[in-house]
XYZ file of C-alpha atoms in Angstrom:
519
model
C 124.823 134.336 106.314
C 122.217 135.057 109.236
C 121.789 131.732 111.027
C 118.598 129.692 110.756
C 116.996 130.896 113.938
C 113.622 130.136 114.652
C 111.359 130.379 117.896
C 111.140 126.794 118.203
C 113.767 124.239 117.665
C 113.970 123.205 114.139
C 116.806 120.398 114.652
C 114.576 118.707 116.859
C 111.671 118.488 114.581
C 114.142 117.699 111.473
C 115.961 115.021 113.083
C 113.221 112.987 114.089
C 113.237 110.650 110.832
C 113.493 110.411 107.193
C 112.032 109.689 103.857
C 111.582 108.441 99.932
C 109.735 109.012 97.180
C 109.611 105.396 96.420
C 105.608 104.701 96.042
C 104.440 102.226 98.603
C 103.325 99.692 95.512
C 107.055 99.606 94.071
C 108.709 96.625 93.807
C 110.240 94.778 97.016
C 113.699 94.911 94.635
C 116.120 96.693 96.979
C 117.545 100.047 95.824
C 121.426 99.988 95.994
C 122.677 102.754 97.757
C 126.138 103.784 97.105
C 128.738 103.471 100.546
C 128.102 106.477 102.980
C 130.250 109.439 101.926
C 132.974 110.567 104.339
C 133.859 113.995 102.414
C 131.771 116.686 100.441
C 133.918 114.912 97.666
C 132.671 111.569 98.057
C 129.430 112.886 98.513
C 129.498 114.712 94.802
C 131.045 111.426 93.442
C 128.368 109.246 94.677
C 125.560 111.371 93.248
C 126.878 111.989 89.928
C 127.455 108.085 89.642
C 123.483 107.990 89.934
C 122.371 110.811 88.076
C 125.000 109.718 85.170
C 123.685 106.010 85.036
C 123.080 105.000 81.000
C 118.936 105.288 81.788
C 119.313 108.952 82.060
C 120.811 109.483 78.792
C 117.858 110.853 76.918
C 116.157 112.841 80.092
C 118.326 115.923 82.094
C 119.175 116.498 85.701
C 119.016 119.797 87.123
C 120.314 119.630 90.996
C 121.508 122.062 93.876
C 121.869 121.261 97.144
C 123.612 124.085 99.853
C 123.823 124.556 103.365
C 121.796 127.284 105.173
C 124.429 127.205 107.777
C 127.671 127.709 105.968
C 126.176 129.159 102.518
C 128.482 126.600 100.929
C 127.268 123.999 98.095
C 127.452 120.616 98.470
C 126.433 119.875 95.169
C 125.324 121.323 91.867
C 124.210 120.083 88.237
C 122.424 121.957 85.427
C 121.387 124.325 88.326
C 121.357 127.311 86.118
C 118.871 125.394 83.450
C 115.682 126.051 83.479
C 113.231 123.322 84.016
C 109.385 122.224 84.123
C 108.987 122.278 88.056
C 105.354 120.889 87.997
C 104.301 121.211 91.459
C 107.269 122.651 92.491
C 105.528 126.259 91.574
C 103.503 126.002 94.423
C 106.484 126.978 96.498
C 106.660 130.365 95.005
C 102.811 131.002 94.763
C 102.267 130.232 98.501
C 105.495 132.381 99.168
C 104.198 135.215 97.545
C 100.763 134.962 99.175
C 102.200 134.260 102.686
C 104.639 137.272 102.178
C 101.690 139.685 100.892
C 98.808 138.191 103.290
C 100.556 137.200 106.419
C 99.205 133.916 108.242
C 96.483 135.149 109.777
C 94.724 136.606 106.870
C 91.272 135.716 106.106
C 89.112 136.032 103.104
C 85.697 137.945 103.076
C 82.619 136.598 101.180
C 79.844 139.549 101.237
C 76.222 139.191 100.852
C 74.810 142.236 99.138
C 71.240 143.702 98.689
C 69.469 146.508 97.590
C 68.404 147.797 101.063
C 67.567 145.946 104.407
C 64.729 143.379 105.076
C 61.646 144.935 105.639
C 59.349 144.311 109.188
C 58.153 140.901 108.025
C 61.840 139.606 107.168
C 61.424 139.815 103.347
C 64.002 141.159 101.478
C 62.813 142.781 98.223
C 66.054 142.369 96.205
C 68.139 140.038 94.553
C 71.058 138.835 96.710
C 74.185 138.562 95.247
C 77.195 136.060 96.911
C 80.086 138.072 96.217
C 82.836 135.727 96.356
C 86.660 136.556 96.586
C 88.402 133.726 96.441
C 87.500 131.776 99.625
C 88.594 128.204 98.978
C 87.472 127.127 102.422
C 83.688 126.789 102.074
C 84.398 123.330 101.164
C 83.281 119.883 103.013
C 87.041 119.603 103.294
C 86.602 121.587 106.454
C 83.156 120.846 107.775
C 83.738 116.783 107.901
C 83.166 116.048 104.625
C 79.655 117.695 104.721
C 79.119 120.202 101.275
C 75.641 121.623 102.595
C 77.434 122.368 106.620
C 79.860 124.772 104.046
C 76.994 126.960 103.902
C 75.945 127.342 107.625
C 78.196 130.735 108.037
C 76.326 132.463 105.237
C 73.066 131.261 106.372
C 73.405 132.601 109.839
C 74.953 135.873 108.188
C 71.515 136.400 106.554
C 69.376 135.125 109.511
C 71.169 137.435 111.714
C 70.451 140.476 109.543
C 66.393 139.399 109.736
C 66.374 137.782 106.569
C 63.248 135.682 106.630
C 62.387 135.692 102.513
C 64.159 136.732 99.526
C 61.873 138.184 96.846
C 64.447 137.939 94.035
C 67.242 136.203 92.725
C 70.428 134.406 93.941
C 73.132 135.610 91.849
C 76.597 133.860 92.011
C 78.690 136.789 91.489
C 83.072 136.125 90.846
C 84.092 138.957 89.226
C 86.656 139.964 91.790
C 89.012 137.799 89.718
C 89.367 139.171 86.143
C 90.666 136.071 84.406
C 89.900 133.097 82.485
C 88.781 130.050 84.229
C 91.161 127.988 82.931
C 95.521 128.504 83.721
C 97.480 129.195 80.524
C 99.456 126.126 79.452
C 97.171 123.614 80.806
C 96.716 120.369 78.798
C 93.120 119.586 77.341
C 92.980 116.250 79.255
C 93.296 118.165 82.457
C 90.248 119.812 81.881
C 87.996 116.905 83.022
C 89.975 115.907 86.144
C 89.369 117.232 89.423
C 93.003 119.037 89.640
C 91.976 120.842 86.784
C 88.626 122.450 87.892
C 87.744 126.043 86.960
C 89.407 129.095 88.825
C 86.503 130.973 90.718
C 86.642 133.579 92.881
C 83.140 131.829 94.160
C 83.868 128.299 94.814
C 82.721 125.548 96.476
C 84.057 122.289 97.799
C 86.974 122.591 95.269
C 84.671 123.239 92.311
C 83.764 119.216 92.461
C 80.594 117.068 93.189
C 81.148 113.546 94.088
C 79.341 110.810 91.890
C 78.241 108.071 93.806
C 78.377 104.888 91.663
C 76.733 101.581 92.846
C 75.437 98.305 90.528
C 72.196 98.212 89.443
C 69.500 95.545 90.723
C 70.262 92.979 88.191
C 72.361 91.863 85.131
C 71.950 94.188 82.111
C 70.779 97.094 84.127
C 72.173 100.662 84.541
C 74.190 101.351 87.382
C 72.744 103.738 89.747
C 74.230 106.999 89.666
C 73.811 109.821 92.190
C 75.553 113.007 92.999
C 76.487 113.842 96.672
C 75.325 116.747 97.629
C 72.009 116.160 95.328
C 72.192 118.784 92.426
C 70.537 119.017 89.235
C 72.709 121.636 88.049
C 74.582 118.820 86.322
C 72.787 116.296 84.284
C 73.939 112.761 83.767
C 74.010 110.530 80.647
C 73.954 106.938 81.904
C 75.329 104.473 79.727
C 76.473 101.788 82.060
C 75.424 98.378 81.974
C 75.419 96.383 85.196
C 77.580 92.762 84.516
C 77.815 89.184 86.255
C 79.509 89.230 89.459
C 83.417 88.857 89.108
C 83.986 90.776 86.070
C 86.051 93.902 85.921
C 84.947 97.319 86.137
C 85.221 99.951 83.166
C 83.602 102.630 84.549
C 84.916 105.900 82.567
C 83.268 109.280 82.778
C 83.278 112.337 80.247
C 82.469 115.769 80.636
C 82.818 118.043 77.388
C 84.207 121.102 78.000
C 81.816 124.201 78.953
C 78.967 121.783 79.505
C 77.183 120.298 82.793
C 76.479 116.924 81.300
C 78.486 113.891 82.303
C 78.899 111.076 80.294
C 79.111 107.694 82.068
C 79.821 104.485 80.223
C 81.297 101.203 80.901
C 80.331 98.196 82.867
C 80.030 97.691 86.531
C 79.831 94.120 88.340
C 76.684 93.021 90.267
C 79.529 92.532 93.609
C 81.086 95.742 92.895
C 81.391 97.349 96.217
C 80.421 101.265 95.061
C 82.894 104.337 94.318
C 82.612 108.180 94.553
C 83.958 109.725 91.586
C 84.921 113.688 91.396
C 83.040 115.418 88.790
C 83.816 119.384 88.334
C 81.690 121.286 86.485
C 81.215 124.401 84.138
C 80.798 127.841 86.003
C 81.132 126.974 89.228
C 79.699 130.058 90.938
C 76.105 129.017 89.324
C 76.345 125.692 91.264
C 77.221 127.896 94.390
C 74.299 129.808 93.921
C 72.100 126.463 93.205
C 73.394 124.852 96.377
C 72.858 127.708 98.465
C 69.204 128.246 97.631
C 68.623 124.619 98.865
C 70.796 125.609 102.404
C 68.170 128.322 102.757
C 65.484 126.136 101.901
C 66.624 123.941 104.911
C 66.621 126.942 107.153
C 63.047 128.164 106.260
C 64.235 130.799 103.981
C 62.292 130.689 100.963
C 63.922 132.227 97.646
C 61.412 133.653 94.850
C 63.550 133.793 92.368
C 66.074 132.086 89.942
C 69.812 131.054 90.829
C 72.366 132.755 87.904
C 75.732 133.808 87.857
C 78.018 137.066 87.194
C 81.446 137.052 85.709
C 84.229 139.641 85.349
C 82.870 139.872 81.733
C 79.152 141.044 82.704
C 80.483 143.417 85.281
C 82.936 145.047 82.220
C 79.373 145.735 80.406
C 77.427 146.274 83.680
C 79.608 147.572 86.756
C 78.456 146.684 90.359
C 78.135 149.930 91.922
C 78.721 149.131 95.503
C 77.203 152.782 96.399
C 73.732 151.152 95.344
C 74.188 147.780 97.313
C 74.138 147.045 101.152
C 76.495 144.349 102.609
C 74.028 143.047 104.835
C 76.184 140.014 106.133
C 80.036 138.820 105.450
C 81.484 135.493 106.270
C 85.377 134.912 106.857
C 87.898 132.313 105.447
C 89.926 130.090 107.901
C 93.178 131.948 108.287
C 95.797 131.676 105.656
C 98.303 129.853 107.589
C 95.683 126.848 107.422
C 95.104 127.502 103.825
C 98.630 126.898 102.951
C 98.646 123.548 104.345
C 95.814 122.473 102.161
C 97.458 123.605 99.454
C 101.027 122.472 100.081
C 100.463 118.763 101.844
C 98.328 117.166 98.995
C 99.360 119.454 96.337
C 96.100 121.273 95.394
C 96.075 123.099 92.213
C 92.878 125.031 92.531
C 93.338 126.575 95.891
C 96.983 127.678 94.697
C 95.807 129.319 91.710
C 92.981 130.946 93.344
C 95.757 132.527 96.021
C 97.716 133.745 93.038
C 94.483 135.424 91.236
C 93.666 136.904 95.062
C 96.919 138.585 95.519
C 96.579 140.141 91.600
C 93.131 141.037 92.056
C 94.011 142.852 95.755
C 97.028 144.453 93.540
C 94.481 145.831 91.067
C 92.231 147.434 93.024
C 87.972 147.218 92.812
C 87.408 148.949 90.362
C 90.510 147.872 87.814
C 89.778 146.034 84.494
C 93.421 144.367 83.988
C 93.583 140.693 84.298
C 93.791 139.326 87.756
C 96.479 136.675 86.862
C 98.862 138.953 85.075
C 98.844 141.295 88.056
C 99.466 138.011 90.356
C 102.394 137.298 88.267
C 103.702 140.841 88.264
C 103.305 140.498 91.807
C 105.243 137.375 91.862
C 108.059 138.701 89.622
C 108.538 141.783 92.200
C 108.675 139.226 95.042
C 111.319 137.334 93.376
C 113.462 140.053 92.632
C 113.372 140.769 96.483
C 114.247 137.475 97.204
C 117.509 137.542 95.379
C 116.245 135.357 92.030
C 117.999 136.382 89.019
C 115.747 137.345 86.330
C 114.980 135.124 83.524
C 115.486 132.308 86.001
C 111.729 131.933 86.207
C 109.073 131.897 83.491
C 105.603 131.497 85.126
C 102.079 131.325 83.254
C 100.068 130.325 86.208
C 100.304 129.593 89.817
C 100.037 125.885 90.589
C 102.266 124.341 88.111
C 99.701 122.311 86.162
C 100.454 124.914 83.220
C 103.521 123.013 80.784
C 104.784 126.645 80.472
C 105.998 127.306 83.751
C 109.857 126.843 83.981
C 112.329 127.391 86.789
C 115.837 126.517 87.619
C 117.379 124.812 90.897
C 119.282 128.004 91.456
C 116.385 130.108 91.637
C 114.555 127.406 93.772
C 117.028 127.405 96.457
C 117.447 131.143 96.488
C 113.414 131.051 97.471
C 113.886 128.538 99.779
C 116.893 130.211 101.189
C 115.244 133.925 101.336
C 111.947 131.877 103.155
C 114.312 130.309 105.785
C 115.098 134.137 107.112
C 111.349 135.393 107.210
C 109.667 135.891 110.624
C 106.626 133.658 109.007
C 109.189 131.011 108.071
C 107.712 128.484 110.543
C 103.998 128.554 108.854
C 105.882 128.120 105.485
C 107.793 125.345 106.607
C 104.882 123.694 108.796
C 103.188 123.053 105.659
C 105.227 121.357 103.670
C 104.860 117.438 103.574
C 106.738 115.227 105.617
C 109.073 112.231 104.128
C 107.252 109.263 105.267
C 104.343 111.186 107.399
C 102.134 113.180 105.701
C 100.847 114.577 102.353
C 102.436 113.570 99.117
C 105.417 112.213 101.012
C 103.627 110.057 103.165
C 104.522 106.788 101.628
C 108.028 107.985 100.985
C 111.229 106.917 102.533
C 109.734 105.037 105.506
C 112.496 103.222 107.747
C 114.985 105.383 106.523
C 116.789 108.417 108.041
C 115.221 110.858 105.806
C 111.670 109.878 107.274
C 110.333 112.840 109.556
C 113.537 114.614 108.268
C 113.161 115.802 104.870
C 110.311 118.473 104.659
C 109.570 119.044 100.562
C 107.349 119.696 97.932
C 107.040 117.351 95.165
C 106.118 117.992 91.823
C 104.985 115.627 88.967
C 103.558 115.997 85.362
C 104.145 113.404 82.715
C 107.459 114.384 81.720
C 108.571 116.393 84.635
C 109.578 115.160 88.342
C 110.809 117.298 91.029
C 111.093 117.925 94.822
C 112.558 120.781 96.862
C 112.950 121.895 100.562
C 114.390 121.364 103.881
C 116.364 118.624 105.860
C 119.123 118.463 108.239
C 122.271 115.852 107.883
C 123.408 113.681 110.407
C 125.364 116.085 112.116
C 122.685 118.745 112.489
C 123.580 120.882 109.623
C 120.054 122.385 107.741
C 120.171 121.884 103.862
C 118.423 123.238 101.378
C 117.561 121.148 97.963
C 116.584 121.174 94.744
C 116.081 118.773 92.418
C 114.589 118.366 89.141
C 114.315 115.668 86.437
C 112.695 115.950 83.333
C 111.803 113.810 80.073
C 113.184 111.016 81.540
C 110.961 107.808 80.153
C 111.460 104.656 82.364
C 113.512 102.008 80.192
C 112.160 98.433 79.386
C 111.896 96.466 82.786
C 112.606 99.602 85.083
C 110.786 98.672 88.325
C 111.689 101.561 90.149
C 109.887 104.860 90.300
C 111.007 107.960 88.520
C 112.018 109.715 91.724
C 113.821 106.413 93.121
C 117.442 108.053 92.667
C 115.946 111.362 94.199
C 114.995 109.325 97.097
C 118.551 107.757 97.503
C 120.288 111.126 97.370
C 117.911 112.497 100.355
C 118.505 108.931 101.989
C 122.382 109.971 101.563
C 122.395 113.476 102.639
C 120.586 112.486 105.693
C 123.417 110.163 106.910
C 125.851 112.078 106.027
C 128.326 112.767 108.766
C 130.108 116.121 107.500
C 129.517 119.653 108.717
C 130.481 121.859 105.212
C 131.380 124.430 107.580
C 134.552 122.492 108.914
C 135.376 120.582 105.693
């Protein structure tokens, strides 16, 4: 096997600490760690004792741990079986996107009109904002200011000489030819920020913040307002302000396909206030609405209305690019930044957008096929090249929110091994959460030899937990691992997190002072 050689010292990065998936608020009860193993056989015995504990009798473990240096398998259990990977799916989607696009790739958003502005700066045409899947038009990349995210688009219009638009603003997300929800998503996901609609024209992760403050006095409704301000989403305020010291029982409900949020429950008079993420239906229309406000703030009037156009609309009335001029274009942040924004916090929307983007590019501009299916075909071709055996993966979407996604520890280790040999591996590796430091692992494995060492993607659904990634052992051997635990219901009185024994295994590996290539 080709040695794991990078342009920088990977060992120096990996040996800087260790990590654990135990939650910060987990009980202080000590986790029993087996005696440090002094051989591969002893390591295997210790791991097996952990996963064969009677509390896992009704659950299913899948594990594979291997050396990237010697190619030897240190441990495996059910590595050939299919598991729900949850957000470990992102390892696959982002590997595909990085390989297809490259780390410096930028996604374009175009402004189309029928002609140019006249001598007074009036654009006598509708203006189409044509999105292709840029997730970085967001407050996340603009110090939390959503409206600031529109500045490059406003600048593109002013540079084109536009001072007034005598037509409509059309948010067009027809570059993606698929439903706005992933196959296999649960109904309960669709109201949550992690289940926001997928769109090629996205603003602020397709969420707005609902600011909640108590009313002026007991018995009055709470004060509710959106940030940024918008009338695109309506509020049905059914709250009540209660006495100081009472419990907040705030609840939000947005019916599927509607832009009306019902807010119910009690808010105490001494409530400090909160910000709740709210998703919406048809984010391309919200984009157009907020963009109109941004243009107004810069003195550019729009006489028409705001509306949206989707792939089904374009099937009946295709967008004839020979009739429309691109009068402005903006580009996303480079993909090397997008992949970090996906892997570190486990961002679902961006991941599914990248799968759609790869699929839409594979289809071409005039194609009518589904971009999700095209993206999945591209993923299948990529995994075959990566050495993943046919049948070891089943994916319906890219983020892992789908309960239909399945993969094996064998496939995941094969993927991670393949990526470790690619020229852009430093970007892939750098995007992963670091145990005890950042992302979904920031509270995990602190104060252990795994902190700062383990680089891995976590995955969590109700009955699925997973962690897969890279680390080094105590003698500097580079390891790759995938651990999946499905159908585990914590027994009564069990005070540890569901992933506590995964943490123990990783801590054990970080302390393991045996090189598999020599013993």
